[in-house]
mmCIF file of C-alpha atoms and ligand atoms in Angstrom:
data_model
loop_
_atom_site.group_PDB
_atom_site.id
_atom_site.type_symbol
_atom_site.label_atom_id
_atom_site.label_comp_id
_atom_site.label_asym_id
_atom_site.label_seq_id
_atom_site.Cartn_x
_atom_site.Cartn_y
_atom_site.Cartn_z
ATOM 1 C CA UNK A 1035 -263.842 60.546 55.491
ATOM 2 C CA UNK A 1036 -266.942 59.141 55.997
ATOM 3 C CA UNK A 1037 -269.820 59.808 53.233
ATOM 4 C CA UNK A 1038 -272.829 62.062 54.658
ATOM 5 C CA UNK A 1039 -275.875 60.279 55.371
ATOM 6 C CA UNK A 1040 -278.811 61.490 53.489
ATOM 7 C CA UNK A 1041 -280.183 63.452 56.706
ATOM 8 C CA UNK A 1042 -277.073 65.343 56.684
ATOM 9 C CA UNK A 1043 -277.215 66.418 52.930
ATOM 10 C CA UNK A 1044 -280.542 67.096 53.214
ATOM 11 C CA UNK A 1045 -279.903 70.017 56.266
ATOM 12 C CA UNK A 1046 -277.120 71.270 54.565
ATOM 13 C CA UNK A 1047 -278.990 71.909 51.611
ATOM 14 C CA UNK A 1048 -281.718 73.260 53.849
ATOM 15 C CA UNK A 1049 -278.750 75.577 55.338
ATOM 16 C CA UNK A 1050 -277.481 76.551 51.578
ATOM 17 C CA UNK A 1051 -280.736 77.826 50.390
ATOM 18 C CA UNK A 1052 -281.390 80.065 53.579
ATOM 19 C CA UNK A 1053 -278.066 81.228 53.366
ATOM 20 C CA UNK A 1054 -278.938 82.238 49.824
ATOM 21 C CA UNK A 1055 -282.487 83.969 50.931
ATOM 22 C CA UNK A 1056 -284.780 81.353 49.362
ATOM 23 C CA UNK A 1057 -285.846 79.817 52.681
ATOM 24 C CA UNK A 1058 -287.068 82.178 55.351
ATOM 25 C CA UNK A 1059 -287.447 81.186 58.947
ATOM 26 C CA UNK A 1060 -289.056 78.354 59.153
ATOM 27 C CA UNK A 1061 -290.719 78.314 55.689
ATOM 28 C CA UNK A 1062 -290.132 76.342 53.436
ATOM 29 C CA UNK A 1063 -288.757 72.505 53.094
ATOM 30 C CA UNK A 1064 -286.426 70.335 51.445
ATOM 31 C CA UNK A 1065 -285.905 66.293 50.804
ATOM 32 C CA UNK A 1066 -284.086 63.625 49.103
ATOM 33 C CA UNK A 1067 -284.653 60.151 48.369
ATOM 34 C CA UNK A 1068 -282.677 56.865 48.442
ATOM 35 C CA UNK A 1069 -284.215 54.202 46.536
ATOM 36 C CA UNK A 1070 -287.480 53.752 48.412
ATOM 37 C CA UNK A 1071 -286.183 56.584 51.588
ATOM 38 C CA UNK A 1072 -287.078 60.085 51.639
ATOM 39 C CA UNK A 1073 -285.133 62.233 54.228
ATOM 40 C CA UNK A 1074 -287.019 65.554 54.572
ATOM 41 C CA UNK A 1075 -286.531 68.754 56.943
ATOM 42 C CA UNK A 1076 -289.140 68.868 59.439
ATOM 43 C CA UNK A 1077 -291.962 71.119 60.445
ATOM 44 C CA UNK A 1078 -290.941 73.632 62.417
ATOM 45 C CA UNK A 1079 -287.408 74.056 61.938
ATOM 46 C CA UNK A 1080 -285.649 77.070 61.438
ATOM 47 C CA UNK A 1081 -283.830 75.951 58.329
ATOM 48 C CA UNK A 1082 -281.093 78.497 58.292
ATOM 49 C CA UNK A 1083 -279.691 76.195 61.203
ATOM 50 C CA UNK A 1084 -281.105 72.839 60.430
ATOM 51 C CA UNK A 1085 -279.115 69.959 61.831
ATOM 52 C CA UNK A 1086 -279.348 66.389 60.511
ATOM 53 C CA UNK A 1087 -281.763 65.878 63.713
ATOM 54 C CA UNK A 1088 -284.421 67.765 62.184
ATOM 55 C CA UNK A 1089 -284.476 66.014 59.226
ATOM 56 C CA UNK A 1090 -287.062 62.862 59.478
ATOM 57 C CA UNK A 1091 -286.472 59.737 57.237
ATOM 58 C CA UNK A 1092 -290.242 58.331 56.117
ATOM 59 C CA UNK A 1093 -290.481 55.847 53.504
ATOM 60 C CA UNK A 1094 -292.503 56.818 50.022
ATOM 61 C CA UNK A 1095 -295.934 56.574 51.750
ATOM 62 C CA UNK A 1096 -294.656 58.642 54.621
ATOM 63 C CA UNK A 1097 -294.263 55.989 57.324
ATOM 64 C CA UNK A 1098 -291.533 56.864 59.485
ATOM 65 C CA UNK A 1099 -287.980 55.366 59.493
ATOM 66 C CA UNK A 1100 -285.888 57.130 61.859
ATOM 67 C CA UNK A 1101 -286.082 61.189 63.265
ATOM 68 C CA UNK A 1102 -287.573 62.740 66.059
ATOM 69 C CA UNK A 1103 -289.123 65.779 64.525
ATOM 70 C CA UNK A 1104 -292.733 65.791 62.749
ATOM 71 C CA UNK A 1105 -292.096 65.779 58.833
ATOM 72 C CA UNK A 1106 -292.456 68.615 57.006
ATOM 73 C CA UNK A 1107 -296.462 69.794 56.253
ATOM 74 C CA UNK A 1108 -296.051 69.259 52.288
ATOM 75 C CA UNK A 1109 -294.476 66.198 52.802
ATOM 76 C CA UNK A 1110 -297.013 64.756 50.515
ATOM 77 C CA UNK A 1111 -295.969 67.291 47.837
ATOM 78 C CA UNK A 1112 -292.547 65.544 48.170
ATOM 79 C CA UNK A 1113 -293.519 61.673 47.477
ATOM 80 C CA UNK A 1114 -296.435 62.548 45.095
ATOM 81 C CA UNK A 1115 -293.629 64.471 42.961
ATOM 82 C CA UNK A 1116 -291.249 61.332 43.464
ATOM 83 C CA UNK A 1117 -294.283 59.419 42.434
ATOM 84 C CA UNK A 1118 -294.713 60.992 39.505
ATOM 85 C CA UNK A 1119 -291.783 61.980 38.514
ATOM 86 C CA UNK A 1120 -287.560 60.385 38.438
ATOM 87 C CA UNK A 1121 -286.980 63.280 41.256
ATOM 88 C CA UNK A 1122 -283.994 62.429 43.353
ATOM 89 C CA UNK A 1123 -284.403 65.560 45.175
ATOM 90 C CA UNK A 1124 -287.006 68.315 45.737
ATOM 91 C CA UNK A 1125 -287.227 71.911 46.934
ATOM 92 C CA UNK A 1126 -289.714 74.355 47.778
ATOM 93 C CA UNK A 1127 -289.462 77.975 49.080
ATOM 94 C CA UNK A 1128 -291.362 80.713 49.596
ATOM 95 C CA UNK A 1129 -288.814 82.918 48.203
ATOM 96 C CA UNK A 1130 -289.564 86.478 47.558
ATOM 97 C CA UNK A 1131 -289.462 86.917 43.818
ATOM 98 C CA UNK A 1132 -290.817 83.844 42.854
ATOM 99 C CA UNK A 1133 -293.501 83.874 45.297
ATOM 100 C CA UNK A 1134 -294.901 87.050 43.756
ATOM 101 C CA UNK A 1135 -294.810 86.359 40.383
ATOM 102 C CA UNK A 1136 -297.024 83.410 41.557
ATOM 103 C CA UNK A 1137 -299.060 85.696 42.856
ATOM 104 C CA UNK A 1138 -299.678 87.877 39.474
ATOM 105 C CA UNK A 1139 -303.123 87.534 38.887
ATOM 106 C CA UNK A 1140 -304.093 85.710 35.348
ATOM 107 C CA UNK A 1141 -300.426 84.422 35.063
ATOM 108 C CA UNK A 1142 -300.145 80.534 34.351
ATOM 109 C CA UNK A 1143 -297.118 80.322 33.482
ATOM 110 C CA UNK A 1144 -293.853 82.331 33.671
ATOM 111 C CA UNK A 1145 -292.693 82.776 30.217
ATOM 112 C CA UNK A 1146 -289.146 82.142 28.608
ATOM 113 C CA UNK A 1147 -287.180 85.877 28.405
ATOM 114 C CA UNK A 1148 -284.179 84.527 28.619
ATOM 115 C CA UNK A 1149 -281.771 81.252 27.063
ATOM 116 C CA UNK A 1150 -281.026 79.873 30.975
ATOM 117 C CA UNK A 1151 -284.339 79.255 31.367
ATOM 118 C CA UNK A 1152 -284.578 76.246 29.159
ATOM 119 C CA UNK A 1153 -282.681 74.483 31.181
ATOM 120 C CA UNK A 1154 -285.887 74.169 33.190
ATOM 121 C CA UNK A 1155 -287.797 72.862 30.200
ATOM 122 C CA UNK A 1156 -289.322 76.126 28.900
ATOM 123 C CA UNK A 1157 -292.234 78.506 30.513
ATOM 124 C CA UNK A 1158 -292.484 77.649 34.497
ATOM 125 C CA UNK A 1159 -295.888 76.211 35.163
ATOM 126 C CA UNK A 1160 -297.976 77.961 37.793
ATOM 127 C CA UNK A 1161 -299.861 75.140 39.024
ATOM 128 C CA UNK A 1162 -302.857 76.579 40.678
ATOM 129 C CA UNK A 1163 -303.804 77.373 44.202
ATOM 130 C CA UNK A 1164 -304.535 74.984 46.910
ATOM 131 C CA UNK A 1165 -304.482 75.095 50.830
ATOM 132 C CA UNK A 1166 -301.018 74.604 51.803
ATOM 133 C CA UNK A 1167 -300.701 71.021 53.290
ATOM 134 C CA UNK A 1168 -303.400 69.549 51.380
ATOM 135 C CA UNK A 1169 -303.619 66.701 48.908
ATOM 136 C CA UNK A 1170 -305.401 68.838 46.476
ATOM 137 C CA UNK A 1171 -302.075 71.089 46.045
ATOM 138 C CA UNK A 1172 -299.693 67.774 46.304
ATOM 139 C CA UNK A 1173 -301.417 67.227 43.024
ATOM 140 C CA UNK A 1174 -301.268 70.168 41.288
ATOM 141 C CA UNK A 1175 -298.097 70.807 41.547
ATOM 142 C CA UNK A 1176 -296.738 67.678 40.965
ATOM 143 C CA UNK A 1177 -298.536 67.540 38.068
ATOM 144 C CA UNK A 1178 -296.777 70.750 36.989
ATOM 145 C CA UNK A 1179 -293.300 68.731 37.610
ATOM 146 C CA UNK A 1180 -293.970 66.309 34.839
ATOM 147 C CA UNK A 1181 -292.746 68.117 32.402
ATOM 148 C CA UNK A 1182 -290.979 70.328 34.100
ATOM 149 C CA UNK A 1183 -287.522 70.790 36.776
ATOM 150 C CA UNK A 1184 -289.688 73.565 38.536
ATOM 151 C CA UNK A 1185 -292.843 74.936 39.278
ATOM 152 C CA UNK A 1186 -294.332 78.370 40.579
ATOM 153 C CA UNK A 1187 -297.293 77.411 42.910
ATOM 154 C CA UNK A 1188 -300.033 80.558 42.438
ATOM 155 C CA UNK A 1189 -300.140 82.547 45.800
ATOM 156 C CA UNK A 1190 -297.474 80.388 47.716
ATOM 157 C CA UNK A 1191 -294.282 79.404 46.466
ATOM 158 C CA UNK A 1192 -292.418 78.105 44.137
ATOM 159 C CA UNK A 1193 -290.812 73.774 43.820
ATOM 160 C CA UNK A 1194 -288.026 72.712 41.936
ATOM 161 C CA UNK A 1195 -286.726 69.110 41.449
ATOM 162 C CA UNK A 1196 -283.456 67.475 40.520
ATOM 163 C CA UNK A 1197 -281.100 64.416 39.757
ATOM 164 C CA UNK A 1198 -279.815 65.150 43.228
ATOM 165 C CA UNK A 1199 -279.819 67.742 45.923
ATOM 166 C CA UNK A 1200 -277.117 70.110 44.138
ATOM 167 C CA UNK A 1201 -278.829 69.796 40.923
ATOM 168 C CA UNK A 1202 -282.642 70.550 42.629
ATOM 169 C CA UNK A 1203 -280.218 73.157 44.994
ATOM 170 C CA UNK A 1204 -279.142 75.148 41.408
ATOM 171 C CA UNK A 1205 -282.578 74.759 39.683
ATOM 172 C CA UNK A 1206 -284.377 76.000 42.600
ATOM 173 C CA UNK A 1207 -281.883 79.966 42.611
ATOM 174 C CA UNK A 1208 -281.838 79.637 38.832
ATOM 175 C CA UNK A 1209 -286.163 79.984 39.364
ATOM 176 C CA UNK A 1210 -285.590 82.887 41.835
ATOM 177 C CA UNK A 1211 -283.006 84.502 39.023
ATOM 178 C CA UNK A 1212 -285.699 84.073 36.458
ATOM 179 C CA UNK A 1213 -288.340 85.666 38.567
ATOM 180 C CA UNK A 1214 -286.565 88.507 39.440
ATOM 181 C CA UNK A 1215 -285.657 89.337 35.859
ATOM 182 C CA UNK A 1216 -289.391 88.843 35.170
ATOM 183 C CA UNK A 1217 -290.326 91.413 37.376
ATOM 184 C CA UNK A 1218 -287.203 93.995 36.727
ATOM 185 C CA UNK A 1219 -288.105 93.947 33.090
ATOM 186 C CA UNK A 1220 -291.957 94.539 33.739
ATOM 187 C CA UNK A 1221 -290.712 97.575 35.964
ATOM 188 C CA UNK A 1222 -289.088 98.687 32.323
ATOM 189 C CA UNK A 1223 -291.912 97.721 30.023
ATOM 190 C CA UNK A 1224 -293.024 94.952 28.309
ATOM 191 C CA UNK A 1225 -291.274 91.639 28.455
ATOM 192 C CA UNK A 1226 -290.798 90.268 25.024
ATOM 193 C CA UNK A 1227 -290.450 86.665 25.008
ATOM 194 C CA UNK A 1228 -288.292 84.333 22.782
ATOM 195 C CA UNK A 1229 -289.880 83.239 20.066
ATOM 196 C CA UNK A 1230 -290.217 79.323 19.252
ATOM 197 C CA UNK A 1231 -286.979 79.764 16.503
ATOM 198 C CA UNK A 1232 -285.159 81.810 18.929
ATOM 199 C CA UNK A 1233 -285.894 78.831 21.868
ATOM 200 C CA UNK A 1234 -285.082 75.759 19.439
ATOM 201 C CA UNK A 1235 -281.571 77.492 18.228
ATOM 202 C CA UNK A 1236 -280.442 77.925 21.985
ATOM 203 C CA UNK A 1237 -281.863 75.012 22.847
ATOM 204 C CA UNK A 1238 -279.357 73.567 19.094
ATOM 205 C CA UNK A 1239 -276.688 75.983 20.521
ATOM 206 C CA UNK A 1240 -276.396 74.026 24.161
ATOM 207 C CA UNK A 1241 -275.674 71.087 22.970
ATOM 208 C CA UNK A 1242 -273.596 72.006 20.366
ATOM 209 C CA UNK A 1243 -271.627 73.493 23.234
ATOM 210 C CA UNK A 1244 -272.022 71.127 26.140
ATOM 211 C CA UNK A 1245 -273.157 74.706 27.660
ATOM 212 C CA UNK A 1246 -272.970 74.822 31.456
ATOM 213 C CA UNK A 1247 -270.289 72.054 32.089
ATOM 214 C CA UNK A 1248 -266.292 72.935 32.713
ATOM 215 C CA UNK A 1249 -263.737 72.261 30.245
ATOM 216 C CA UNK A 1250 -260.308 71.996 29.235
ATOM 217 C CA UNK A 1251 -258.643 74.495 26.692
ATOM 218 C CA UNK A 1252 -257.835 72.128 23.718
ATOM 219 C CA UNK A 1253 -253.915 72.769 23.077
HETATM 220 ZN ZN1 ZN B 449 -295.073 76.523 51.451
#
């Protein structure tokens, strides 16, 4: 079987995370780069049926290589975060829980309630708002990538990045998860948040483990 160009991965991640609710309509984007290729979905599309045709291949400074369709309006969110950051692979949604905890007034950063979120480096950055589309919001959020696998975006959205499409795919729902259990526990009362020990000894803990990867019963 052939391997599936990068257009192709990129809709069927595009199809995965509508499938999933985090991309609604037509909002919302996805890419992936290939050495010095980005493939990202293009403006427009209704990603829940995105074909590799909608998908436009640019290079990093957005020239483009091959696609008929008019790239994506934060395209320049996607190559200033592979610009500044090792991102193979980068999503953004408007999805509905992490889209209103971005919206919490005051909030600048979603804080660490539970182990999982570590994974993402700690509290989620909400890098602040900026008209959608524009340069000054390509560099606030990618800002918030640097030290960070994801980022809320105040009153808009939220980004996550990865090693690859699956890995940006899985950091991108495990955000959504997070932000839902922020706002089911504030429903409840007041979220307490791990303390610094309690972070550190799960952070010990995972690699202790190898947490998160398969493996084989020892006989
Ligand atoms: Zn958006």
């Amino acid at each position: 079987m052939s391997q599936k160009s990068l257009r192709e991965q990129v809709a069927e991640a595009a199809r995965r995370l509508a499938a999933e609710g985090l991309l609604i309509g037509t909002s919302g984007n996805v890419s992936a780069r290939s050495g010095d290729r980005v493939a990202v979905t293009g403006s427009g599309v209704v990603l829940a049926d995105c074909s590799d045709d909608e998908v436009t291949e640019v290079t990093l400074t957005g020239d483009v290589l091959s696609g008929d369709v008019t790239p994506s309006s934060e395209l320049g969110l996607h190559l200033k975060v592979y610009d500044r950051t090792d991102a193979q692979a980068v999503v953004h949604t408007h999805a509905p829980f992490s889209s209103a905890v971005a919206c919490v007034d005051g909030l600048t950063s979603l804080p660490v309630l539970h182990y999982q979120q570590l994974g993402l480096g700690g509290a989620i950055p909400i890098a602040p708002y900026a008209t959608f589309g524009s340069p000054e919001l390509a560099d606030a959020v990618a800002s918030a990538l640097v030290g960070s696998q994801a980022a809320l975006m105040a009153n808009h959205g939220s980004v996550a990045r990865g090693s690859g499409l699956a890995h940006a795919v899985d950091n991108a729902l495990l955000l959504e998860w997070l932000a839902t259990l922020y706002h089911r526990t504030s429903s409840m009362g007041r979220p307490r948040v791990l303390t610094a020990d309690e972070q550190e000894a799960a952070i010990t803990q995972a690699i202790r483990l190898d947490y998160g990867s398969p493996k084989e019963n020892r006989t």
